[in-house]
CSV table of N, CA and C and ligand atoms in Angstrom, one decimal:
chain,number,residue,atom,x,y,z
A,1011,UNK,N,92.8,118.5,53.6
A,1011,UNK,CA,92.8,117.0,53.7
A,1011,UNK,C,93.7,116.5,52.6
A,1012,UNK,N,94.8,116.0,52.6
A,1012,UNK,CA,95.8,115.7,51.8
A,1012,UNK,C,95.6,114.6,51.3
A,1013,UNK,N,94.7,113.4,51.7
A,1013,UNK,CA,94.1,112.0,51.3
A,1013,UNK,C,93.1,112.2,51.1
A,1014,UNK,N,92.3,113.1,50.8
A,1014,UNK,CA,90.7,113.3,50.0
A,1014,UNK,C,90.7,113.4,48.6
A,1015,UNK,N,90.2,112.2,48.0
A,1015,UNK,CA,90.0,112.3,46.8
A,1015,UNK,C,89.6,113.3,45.6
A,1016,UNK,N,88.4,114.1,46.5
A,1016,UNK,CA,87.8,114.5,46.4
A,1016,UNK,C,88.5,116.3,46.4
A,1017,UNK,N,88.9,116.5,47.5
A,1017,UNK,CA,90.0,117.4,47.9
A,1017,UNK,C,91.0,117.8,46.0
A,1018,UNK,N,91.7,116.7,46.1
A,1018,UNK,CA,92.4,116.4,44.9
A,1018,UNK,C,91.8,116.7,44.1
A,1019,UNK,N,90.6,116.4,43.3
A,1019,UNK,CA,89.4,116.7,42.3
A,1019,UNK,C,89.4,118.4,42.3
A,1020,UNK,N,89.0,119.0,43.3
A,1020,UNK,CA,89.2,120.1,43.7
A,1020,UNK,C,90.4,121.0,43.1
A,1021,UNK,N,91.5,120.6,43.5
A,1021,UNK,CA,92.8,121.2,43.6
A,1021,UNK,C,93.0,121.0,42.0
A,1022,UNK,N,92.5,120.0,41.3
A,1022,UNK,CA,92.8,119.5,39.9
A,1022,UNK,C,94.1,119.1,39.7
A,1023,UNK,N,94.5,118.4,41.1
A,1023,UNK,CA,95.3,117.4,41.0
A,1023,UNK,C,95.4,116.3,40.7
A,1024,UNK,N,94.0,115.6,40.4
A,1024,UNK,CA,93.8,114.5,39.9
A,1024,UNK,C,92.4,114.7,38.6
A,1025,UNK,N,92.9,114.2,37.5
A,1025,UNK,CA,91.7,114.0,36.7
A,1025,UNK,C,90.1,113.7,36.7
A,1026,UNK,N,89.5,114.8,36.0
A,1026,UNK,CA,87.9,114.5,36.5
A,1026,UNK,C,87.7,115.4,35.4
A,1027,UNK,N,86.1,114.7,35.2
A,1027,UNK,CA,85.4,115.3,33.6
A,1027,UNK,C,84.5,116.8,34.5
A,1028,UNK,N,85.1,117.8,34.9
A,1028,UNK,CA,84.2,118.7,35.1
A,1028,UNK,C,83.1,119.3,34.3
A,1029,UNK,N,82.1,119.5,35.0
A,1029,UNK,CA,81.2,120.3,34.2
A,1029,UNK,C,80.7,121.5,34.2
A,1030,UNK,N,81.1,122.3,35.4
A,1030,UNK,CA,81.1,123.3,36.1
A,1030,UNK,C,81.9,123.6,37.2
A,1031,UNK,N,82.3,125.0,37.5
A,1031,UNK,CA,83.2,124.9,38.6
A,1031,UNK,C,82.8,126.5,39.0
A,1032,UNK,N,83.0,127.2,40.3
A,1032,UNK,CA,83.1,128.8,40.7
A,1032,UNK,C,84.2,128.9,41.6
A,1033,UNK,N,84.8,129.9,42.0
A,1033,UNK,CA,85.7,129.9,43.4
A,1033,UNK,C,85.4,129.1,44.2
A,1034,UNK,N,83.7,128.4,44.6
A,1034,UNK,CA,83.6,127.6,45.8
A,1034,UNK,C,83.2,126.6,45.7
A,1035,UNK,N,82.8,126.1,44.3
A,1035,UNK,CA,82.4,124.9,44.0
A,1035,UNK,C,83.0,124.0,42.9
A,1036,UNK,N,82.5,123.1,42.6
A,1036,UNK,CA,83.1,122.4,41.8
A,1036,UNK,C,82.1,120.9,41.1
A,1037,UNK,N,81.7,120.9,39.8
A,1037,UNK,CA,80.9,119.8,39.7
A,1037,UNK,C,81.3,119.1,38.7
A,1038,UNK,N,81.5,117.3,38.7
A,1038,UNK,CA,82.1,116.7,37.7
A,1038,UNK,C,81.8,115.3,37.5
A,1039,UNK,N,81.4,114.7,36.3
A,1039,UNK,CA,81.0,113.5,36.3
A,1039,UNK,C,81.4,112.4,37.3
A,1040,UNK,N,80.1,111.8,37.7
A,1040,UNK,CA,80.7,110.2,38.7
A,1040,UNK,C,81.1,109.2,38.0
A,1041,UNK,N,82.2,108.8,38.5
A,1041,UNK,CA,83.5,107.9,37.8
A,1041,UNK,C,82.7,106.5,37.6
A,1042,UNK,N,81.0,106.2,38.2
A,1042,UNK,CA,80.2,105.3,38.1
A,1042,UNK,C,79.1,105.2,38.1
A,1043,UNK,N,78.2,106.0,36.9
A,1043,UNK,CA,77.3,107.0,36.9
A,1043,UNK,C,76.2,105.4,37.1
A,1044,UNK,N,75.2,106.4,37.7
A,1044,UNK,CA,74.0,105.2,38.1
A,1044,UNK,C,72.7,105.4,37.4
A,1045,UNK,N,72.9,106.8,36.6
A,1045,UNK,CA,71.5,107.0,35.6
A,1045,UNK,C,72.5,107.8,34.4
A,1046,UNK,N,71.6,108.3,33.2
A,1046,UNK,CA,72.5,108.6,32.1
A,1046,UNK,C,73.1,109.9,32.8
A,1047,UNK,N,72.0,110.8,33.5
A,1047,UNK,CA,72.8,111.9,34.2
A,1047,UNK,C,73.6,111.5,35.5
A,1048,UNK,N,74.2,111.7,35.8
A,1048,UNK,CA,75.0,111.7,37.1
A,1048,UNK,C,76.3,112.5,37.2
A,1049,UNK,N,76.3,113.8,37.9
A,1049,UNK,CA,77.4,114.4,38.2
A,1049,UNK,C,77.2,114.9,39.6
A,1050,UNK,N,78.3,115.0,40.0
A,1050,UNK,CA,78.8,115.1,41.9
A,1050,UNK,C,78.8,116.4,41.7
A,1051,UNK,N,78.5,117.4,43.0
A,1051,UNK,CA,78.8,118.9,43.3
A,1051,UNK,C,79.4,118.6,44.6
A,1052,UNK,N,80.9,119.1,44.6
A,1052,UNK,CA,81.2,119.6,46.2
A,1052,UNK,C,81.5,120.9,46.3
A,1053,UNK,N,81.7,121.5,47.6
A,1053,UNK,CA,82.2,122.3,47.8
A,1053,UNK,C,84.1,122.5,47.7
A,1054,UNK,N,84.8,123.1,47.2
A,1054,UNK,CA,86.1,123.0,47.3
A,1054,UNK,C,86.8,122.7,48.6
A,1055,UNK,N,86.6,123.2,49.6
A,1055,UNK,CA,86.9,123.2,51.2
A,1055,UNK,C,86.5,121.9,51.8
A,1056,UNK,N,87.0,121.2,51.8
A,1056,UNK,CA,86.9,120.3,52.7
A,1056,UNK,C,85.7,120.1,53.7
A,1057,UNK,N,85.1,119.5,53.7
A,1057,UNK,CA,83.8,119.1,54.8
A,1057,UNK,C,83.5,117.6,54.9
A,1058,UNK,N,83.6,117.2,56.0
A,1058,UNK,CA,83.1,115.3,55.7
A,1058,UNK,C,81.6,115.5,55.2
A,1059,UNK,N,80.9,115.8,55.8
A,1059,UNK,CA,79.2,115.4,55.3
A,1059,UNK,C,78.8,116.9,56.0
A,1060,UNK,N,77.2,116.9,55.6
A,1060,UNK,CA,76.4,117.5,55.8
A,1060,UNK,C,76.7,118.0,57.5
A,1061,UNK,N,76.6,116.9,58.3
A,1061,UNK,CA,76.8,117.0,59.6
A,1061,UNK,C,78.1,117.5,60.3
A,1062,UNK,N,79.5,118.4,59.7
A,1062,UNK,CA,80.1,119.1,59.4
A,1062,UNK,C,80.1,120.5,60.0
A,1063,UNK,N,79.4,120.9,60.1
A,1063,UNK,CA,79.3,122.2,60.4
A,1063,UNK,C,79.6,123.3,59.5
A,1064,UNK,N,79.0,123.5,58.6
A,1064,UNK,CA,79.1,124.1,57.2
A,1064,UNK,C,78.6,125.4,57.2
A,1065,UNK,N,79.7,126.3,56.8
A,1065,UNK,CA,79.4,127.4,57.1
A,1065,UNK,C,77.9,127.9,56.1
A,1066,UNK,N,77.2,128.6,56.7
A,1066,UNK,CA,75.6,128.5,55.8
A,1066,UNK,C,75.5,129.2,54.5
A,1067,UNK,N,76.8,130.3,54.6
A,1067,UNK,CA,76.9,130.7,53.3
A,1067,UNK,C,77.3,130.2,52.1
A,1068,UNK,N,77.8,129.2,52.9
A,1068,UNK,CA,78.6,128.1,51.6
A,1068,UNK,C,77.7,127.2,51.7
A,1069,UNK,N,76.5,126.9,52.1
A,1069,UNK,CA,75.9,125.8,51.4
A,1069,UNK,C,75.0,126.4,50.8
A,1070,UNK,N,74.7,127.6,51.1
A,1070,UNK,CA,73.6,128.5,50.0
A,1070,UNK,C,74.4,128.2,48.6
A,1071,UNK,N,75.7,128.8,48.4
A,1071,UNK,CA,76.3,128.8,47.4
A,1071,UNK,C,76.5,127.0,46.9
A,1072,UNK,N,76.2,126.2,47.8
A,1072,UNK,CA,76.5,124.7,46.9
A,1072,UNK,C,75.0,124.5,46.5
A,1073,UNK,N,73.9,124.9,47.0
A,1073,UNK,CA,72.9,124.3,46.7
A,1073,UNK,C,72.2,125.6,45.2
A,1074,UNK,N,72.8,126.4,45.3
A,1074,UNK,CA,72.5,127.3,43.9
A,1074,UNK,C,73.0,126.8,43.1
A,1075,UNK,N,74.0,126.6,43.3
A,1075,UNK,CA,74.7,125.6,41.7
A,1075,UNK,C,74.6,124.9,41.4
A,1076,UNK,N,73.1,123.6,42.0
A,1076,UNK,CA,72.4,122.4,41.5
A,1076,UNK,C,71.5,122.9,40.3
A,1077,UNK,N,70.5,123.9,40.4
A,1077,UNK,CA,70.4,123.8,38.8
A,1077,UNK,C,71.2,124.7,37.9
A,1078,UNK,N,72.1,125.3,38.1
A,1078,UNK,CA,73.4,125.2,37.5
A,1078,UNK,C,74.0,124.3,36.5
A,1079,UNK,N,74.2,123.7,37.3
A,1079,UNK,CA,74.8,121.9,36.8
A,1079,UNK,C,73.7,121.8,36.0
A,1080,UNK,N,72.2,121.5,36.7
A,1080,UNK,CA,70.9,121.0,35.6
A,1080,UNK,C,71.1,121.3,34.7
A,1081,UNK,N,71.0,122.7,34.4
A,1081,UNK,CA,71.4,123.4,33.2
A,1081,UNK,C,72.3,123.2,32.3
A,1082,UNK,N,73.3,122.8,32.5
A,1082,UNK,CA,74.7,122.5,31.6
A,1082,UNK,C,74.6,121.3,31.3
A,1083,UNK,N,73.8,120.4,32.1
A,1083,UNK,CA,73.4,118.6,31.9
A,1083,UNK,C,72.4,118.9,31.0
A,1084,UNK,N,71.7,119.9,31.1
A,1084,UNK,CA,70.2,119.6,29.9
A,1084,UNK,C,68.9,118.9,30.5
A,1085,UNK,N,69.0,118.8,31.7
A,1085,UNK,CA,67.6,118.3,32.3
A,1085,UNK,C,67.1,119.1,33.5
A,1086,UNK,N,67.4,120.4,33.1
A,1086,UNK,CA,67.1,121.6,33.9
A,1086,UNK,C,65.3,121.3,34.2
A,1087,UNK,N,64.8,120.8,32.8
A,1087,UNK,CA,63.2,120.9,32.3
A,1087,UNK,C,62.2,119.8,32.7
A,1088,UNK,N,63.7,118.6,31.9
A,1088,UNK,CA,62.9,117.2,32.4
A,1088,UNK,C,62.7,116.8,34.1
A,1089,UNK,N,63.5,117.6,34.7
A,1089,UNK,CA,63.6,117.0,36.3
A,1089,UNK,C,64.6,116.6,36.7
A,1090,UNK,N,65.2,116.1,38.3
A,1090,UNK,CA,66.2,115.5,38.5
A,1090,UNK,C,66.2,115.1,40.2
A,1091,UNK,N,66.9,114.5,40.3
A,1091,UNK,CA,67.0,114.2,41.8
A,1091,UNK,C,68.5,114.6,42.5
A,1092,UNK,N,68.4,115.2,43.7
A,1092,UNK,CA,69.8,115.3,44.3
A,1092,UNK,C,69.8,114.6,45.4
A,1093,UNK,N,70.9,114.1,45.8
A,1093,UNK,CA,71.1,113.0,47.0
A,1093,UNK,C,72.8,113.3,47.9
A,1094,UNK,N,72.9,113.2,48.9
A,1094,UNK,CA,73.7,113.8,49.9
A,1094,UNK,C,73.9,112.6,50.8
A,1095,UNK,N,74.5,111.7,50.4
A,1095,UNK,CA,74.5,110.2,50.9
A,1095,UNK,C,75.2,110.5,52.5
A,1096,UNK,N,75.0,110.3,53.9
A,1096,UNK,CA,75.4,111.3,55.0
A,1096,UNK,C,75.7,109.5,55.9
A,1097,UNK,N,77.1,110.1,56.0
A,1097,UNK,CA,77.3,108.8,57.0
A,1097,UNK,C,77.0,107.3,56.9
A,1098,UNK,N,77.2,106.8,57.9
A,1098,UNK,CA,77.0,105.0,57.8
A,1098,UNK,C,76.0,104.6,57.2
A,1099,UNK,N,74.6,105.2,57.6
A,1099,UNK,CA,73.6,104.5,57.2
A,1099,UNK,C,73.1,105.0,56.4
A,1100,UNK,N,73.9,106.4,55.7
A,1100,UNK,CA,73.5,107.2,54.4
A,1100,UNK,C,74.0,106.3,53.6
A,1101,UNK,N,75.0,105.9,53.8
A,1101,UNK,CA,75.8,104.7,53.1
A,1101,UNK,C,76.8,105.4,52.3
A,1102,UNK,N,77.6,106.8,52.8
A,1102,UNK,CA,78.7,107.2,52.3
A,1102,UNK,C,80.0,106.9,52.3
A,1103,UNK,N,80.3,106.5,51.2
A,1103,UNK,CA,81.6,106.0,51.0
A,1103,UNK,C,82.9,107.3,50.6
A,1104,UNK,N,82.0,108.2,50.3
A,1104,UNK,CA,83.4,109.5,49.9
A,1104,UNK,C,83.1,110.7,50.8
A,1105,UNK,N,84.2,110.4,51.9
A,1105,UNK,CA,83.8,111.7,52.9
A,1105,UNK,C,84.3,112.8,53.3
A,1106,UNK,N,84.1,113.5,51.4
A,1106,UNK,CA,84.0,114.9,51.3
A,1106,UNK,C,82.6,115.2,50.9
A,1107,UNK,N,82.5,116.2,51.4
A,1107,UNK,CA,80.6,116.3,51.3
A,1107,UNK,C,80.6,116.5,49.8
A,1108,UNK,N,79.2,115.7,49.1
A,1108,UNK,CA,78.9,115.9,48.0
A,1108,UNK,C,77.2,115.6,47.4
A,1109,UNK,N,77.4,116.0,46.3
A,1109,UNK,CA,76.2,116.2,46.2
A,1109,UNK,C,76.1,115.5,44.8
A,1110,UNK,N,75.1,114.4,45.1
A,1110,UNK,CA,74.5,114.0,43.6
A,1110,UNK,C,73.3,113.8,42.7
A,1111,UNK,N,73.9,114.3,42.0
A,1111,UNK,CA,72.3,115.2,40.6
A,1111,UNK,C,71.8,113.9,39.4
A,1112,UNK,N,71.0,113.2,40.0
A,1112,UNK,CA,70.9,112.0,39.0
A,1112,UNK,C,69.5,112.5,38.0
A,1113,UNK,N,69.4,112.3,37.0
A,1113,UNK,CA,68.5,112.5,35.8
A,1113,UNK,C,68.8,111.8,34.8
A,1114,UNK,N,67.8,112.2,34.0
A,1114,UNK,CA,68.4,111.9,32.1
A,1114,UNK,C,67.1,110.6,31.6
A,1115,UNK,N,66.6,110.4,33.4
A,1115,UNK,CA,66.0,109.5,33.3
A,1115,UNK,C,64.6,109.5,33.8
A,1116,UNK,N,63.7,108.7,34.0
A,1116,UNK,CA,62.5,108.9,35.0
A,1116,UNK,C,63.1,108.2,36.0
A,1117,UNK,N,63.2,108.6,37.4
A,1117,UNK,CA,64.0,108.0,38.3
A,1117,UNK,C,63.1,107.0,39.3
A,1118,UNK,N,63.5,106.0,40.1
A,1118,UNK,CA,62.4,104.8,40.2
A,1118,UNK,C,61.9,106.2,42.2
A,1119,UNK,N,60.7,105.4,42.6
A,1119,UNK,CA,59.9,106.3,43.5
A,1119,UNK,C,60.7,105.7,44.9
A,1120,UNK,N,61.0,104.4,44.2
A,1120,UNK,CA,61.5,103.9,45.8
A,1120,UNK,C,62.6,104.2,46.4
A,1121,UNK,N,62.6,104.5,48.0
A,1121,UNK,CA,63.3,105.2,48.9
A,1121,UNK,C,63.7,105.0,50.2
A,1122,UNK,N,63.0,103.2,50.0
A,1122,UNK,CA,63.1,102.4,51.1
A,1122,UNK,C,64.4,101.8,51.7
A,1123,UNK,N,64.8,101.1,53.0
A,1123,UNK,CA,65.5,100.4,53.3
A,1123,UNK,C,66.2,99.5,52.4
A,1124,UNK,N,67.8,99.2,52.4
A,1124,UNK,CA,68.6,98.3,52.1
A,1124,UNK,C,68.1,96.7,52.3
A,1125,UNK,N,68.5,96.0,51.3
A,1125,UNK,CA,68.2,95.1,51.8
A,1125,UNK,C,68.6,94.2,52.8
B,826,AMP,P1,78.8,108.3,48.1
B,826,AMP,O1,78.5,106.8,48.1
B,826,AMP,O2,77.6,109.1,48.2
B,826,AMP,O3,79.9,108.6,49.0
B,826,AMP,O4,79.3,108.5,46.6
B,826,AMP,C1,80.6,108.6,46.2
B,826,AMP,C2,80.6,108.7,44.7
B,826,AMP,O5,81.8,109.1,44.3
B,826,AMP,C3,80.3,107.3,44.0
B,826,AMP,O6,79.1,107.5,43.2
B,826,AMP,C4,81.5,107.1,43.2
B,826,AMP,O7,81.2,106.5,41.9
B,826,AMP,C5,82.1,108.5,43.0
B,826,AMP,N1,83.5,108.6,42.8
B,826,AMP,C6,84.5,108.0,43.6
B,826,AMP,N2,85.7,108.3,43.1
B,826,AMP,C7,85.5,109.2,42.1
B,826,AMP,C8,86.4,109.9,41.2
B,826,AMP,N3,87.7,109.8,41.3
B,826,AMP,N4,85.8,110.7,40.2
B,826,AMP,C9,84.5,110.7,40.1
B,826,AMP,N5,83.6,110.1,40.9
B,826,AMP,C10,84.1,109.3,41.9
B,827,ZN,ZN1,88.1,116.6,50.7
């Protein structure tokens, strides 16, 4: 995908605070973090979302490297939340599949509808 931001992030064609990376992954601060922790995990390979058709060995391998990440964030202990915002009404705006590890914080319970 030659206009994936994300893709680019990847390629390390464009700038990004990584925190972690393997041959098939890649994890690096969000450019607009929404708790004191917040960093994105994708896969390098290109996938729009979840609903993609993702090969199962590669998401074994993206979803092992969430406390990975924890770990190198430091809130392996305190806890964290991961979120996979999927499509329209996931309300995803970057569609390379990604994954986000929010902590650092006590995170709020609510999980309800937009307003
Ligand atoms: P989503 O709404 O789930 O698609 O989330 C996309 C996330 O990507 C948002 O939290 C953005 O702040 C973040 N984002 C967009 N562009 C960049 C970038 N170049 N580097 C880091 N994070 C980004
Ligand atoms: Zn991409």
């Amino acid at each position: 995908m030659t206009d994936c931001i994300f893709c680019k992030i990847a390629h390390h064609e464009i700038p990004a605070q990584v925190v972690y990376e393997n041959d098939d992954v890649i994890a690096f601060e969000d450019l607009n973090p929404q708790t004191p922790v917040h960093t994105l995990l994708i896969p390098k390979r290109h996938y729009d979302n979840l609903s993609d058709d993702i090969d199962e060995a590669l998401l074994g391998k993206l979803f092992a490297a969430v406390p990975t990440v924890a770990r190198l964030k430091g809130i392996e202990q305190s806890g964290y939340r991961i979120i996979a915002n999927t499509g329209a009404h996931g309300r995803q705006t970057v569609y390379h599949l990604h994954i986000h590890i929010l902590g650092g914080t006590s995170l709020p319970i609510s999980m309800g509808p937009a307003d």
